[in-house]
Amino acid sequence: MKPVEKFLEVHSQLTRRFFIGIGTVGLASLAARRAAVRADEFAPELIESVSKLESFMTPLDKFNDVSRGSPVPHSLTDEKRIEAGLTRETWRLDVISDPDHPAKIGHPLTMANDTALDFKGLMTLADTCAVRFSKTMTCLNIGCPLGTGVWEGVPLRDVVWKTKPTENLRRLFYYGFHNNEPKQMFRSSLPIGRVLEDPGDIPPVILCYKLNGQWLSPERGGPVRIVVPEAYGFKSIKWLTHLVLTNLAVANDTYIDGNNDVDSPLKTFAATLSMPKEVDSNRSIPVTGYAQVGISGLSKVQVSVCLKGTEPPDDPMFLTAD
Ligand SMILES: Nc1nc2c(c(=O)[nH]1)N[C@H]1C(S)=C(S)[C@@H](COP(=O)(O)O)O[C@H]1N2
Ligand SMILES: [Mo]
């Protein structure tokens, strides 16, 4: 089998089995014809286009990066990274109560008291409760996914429970290394209910330390980042250093300042990747694209072709089109 044929076969099986219509958080590249079509039935034009598609699992070096900071934390020298606690050997996580809106906790984890969680402590938790799931990282305001991979980590709730919370806990607020400049802090938050339990079939929110079986790189937020399976990228804080248990009931995410719905789960959307500029009559038209499967699921992706100027009137979604 030629590599492209193998790709199409494996791809259509996986697509059918895991992604189409099950409302999971994933990414399926789609060819214009039905996924069930055998590879050798594809038009040569389409085979060429499909051969240029990325796999739905993104190689580590192909992930796109959305990182704020000056300097960007992943550009620090090894020496600075050690100093900043951004290596597995030097990483420490403070888990404290919010001084302004305190939650009642029995056992804060702090660097000052030498009780902060270190990477060894995280790995001890991982021995018994590590989880892995596939997820597409998507920025809320970039029109194309950043990458899809298998993320591994420890459920955030297992670290929260270590602080022995008892009362007045409504939200978890978290942030990462930001060059010790308050103005550079990139922060996010979750209702405590989402941290302690998982609605429906979604996996837990994790303290993530591996992507595709490799230690999380500085670019992806290593040594430890948050990953929220159902949410847009801005909830998945990189270079994590602080968890704050708060009695505040409202979100204080960095992205709230951008006129965003910060509680929105990932949405379903599709886009074309390639379309020929000119086509011949009576020839196949190769069209490739991808669909991100969000909270509403996905049953199919359709493509419609018509002459310019003959688009169906009052039907921007081509719902009545051929
Ligand atoms: N500390 C920190 N975490 C962060 C960001 C950041 O700038 N700083 N960017 C966020 C945004 S807006 C997105 S979309 C994702 C992108 O993740 P990636 O760079 O691993 O693709 O990281 C999020 N986590
Ligand atoms: Mo983002």
PDB file of N, CA and C and ligand atoms in Angstrom, residues 66 138-142 146 186 232-234 255, ligand 2:
ATOM      1  N   VAL A  66       0.910  29.888  21.356  1.00  0.00           N
ATOM      2  CA  VAL A  66       0.315  31.168  21.748  1.00  0.00           C
ATOM      3  C   VAL A  66       0.833  31.486  23.146  1.00  0.00           C
ATOM      4  N   THR A 138      -7.084  24.736  20.954  1.00  0.00           N
ATOM      5  CA  THR A 138      -7.595  25.758  20.037  1.00  0.00           C
ATOM      6  C   THR A 138      -7.662  27.089  20.753  1.00  0.00           C
ATOM      7  N   CYS A 139      -7.114  28.113  20.140  1.00  0.00           N
ATOM      8  CA  CYS A 139      -7.219  29.460  20.704  1.00  0.00           C
ATOM      9  C   CYS A 139      -8.591  30.010  20.362  1.00  0.00           C
ATOM     10  N   LEU A 140      -9.199  30.675  21.335  1.00  0.00           N
ATOM     11  CA  LEU A 140     -10.554  31.190  21.117  1.00  0.00           C
ATOM     12  C   LEU A 140     -10.602  32.224  19.986  1.00  0.00           C
ATOM     13  N   ASN A 141      -9.501  32.914  19.746  1.00  0.00           N
ATOM     14  CA  ASN A 141      -9.580  33.933  18.706  1.00  0.00           C
ATOM     15  C   ASN A 141      -8.622  33.723  17.533  1.00  0.00           C
ATOM     16  N   ILE A 142      -8.250  32.456  17.301  1.00  0.00           N
ATOM     17  CA  ILE A 142      -7.494  32.118  16.083  1.00  0.00           C
ATOM     18  C   ILE A 142      -8.337  31.078  15.346  1.00  0.00           C
ATOM     19  N   LEU A 146      -4.578  24.703  17.050  1.00  0.00           N
ATOM     20  CA  LEU A 146      -3.129  24.826  17.236  1.00  0.00           C
ATOM     21  C   LEU A 146      -2.428  23.476  17.166  1.00  0.00           C
ATOM     22  N   PHE A 186      -0.715  35.848  33.124  1.00  0.00           N
ATOM     23  CA  PHE A 186      -1.793  35.286  32.295  1.00  0.00           C
ATOM     24  C   PHE A 186      -2.548  34.320  33.190  1.00  0.00           C
ATOM     25  N   TYR A 232     -11.361  26.106  25.595  1.00  0.00           N
ATOM     26  CA  TYR A 232     -10.413  26.783  24.704  1.00  0.00           C
ATOM     27  C   TYR A 232      -9.063  26.938  25.411  1.00  0.00           C
ATOM     28  N   GLY A 233      -8.045  27.181  24.600  1.00  0.00           N
ATOM     29  CA  GLY A 233      -6.662  27.181  25.083  1.00  0.00           C
ATOM     30  C   GLY A 233      -6.371  28.091  26.259  1.00  0.00           C
ATOM     31  N   PHE A 234      -7.055  29.221  26.336  1.00  0.00           N
ATOM     32  CA  PHE A 234      -6.708  30.192  27.385  1.00  0.00           C
ATOM     33  C   PHE A 234      -6.968  29.672  28.801  1.00  0.00           C
ATOM     34  N   TYR A 255      -8.609  36.387  29.610  1.00  0.00           N
ATOM     35  CA  TYR A 255      -9.392  36.535  28.383  1.00  0.00           C
ATOM     36  C   TYR A 255     -10.740  37.229  28.589  1.00  0.00           C
TER      37      TYR A 255
HETATM   38 MO    MO B   2      -5.711  31.743  23.083  1.00  0.00          MO
END
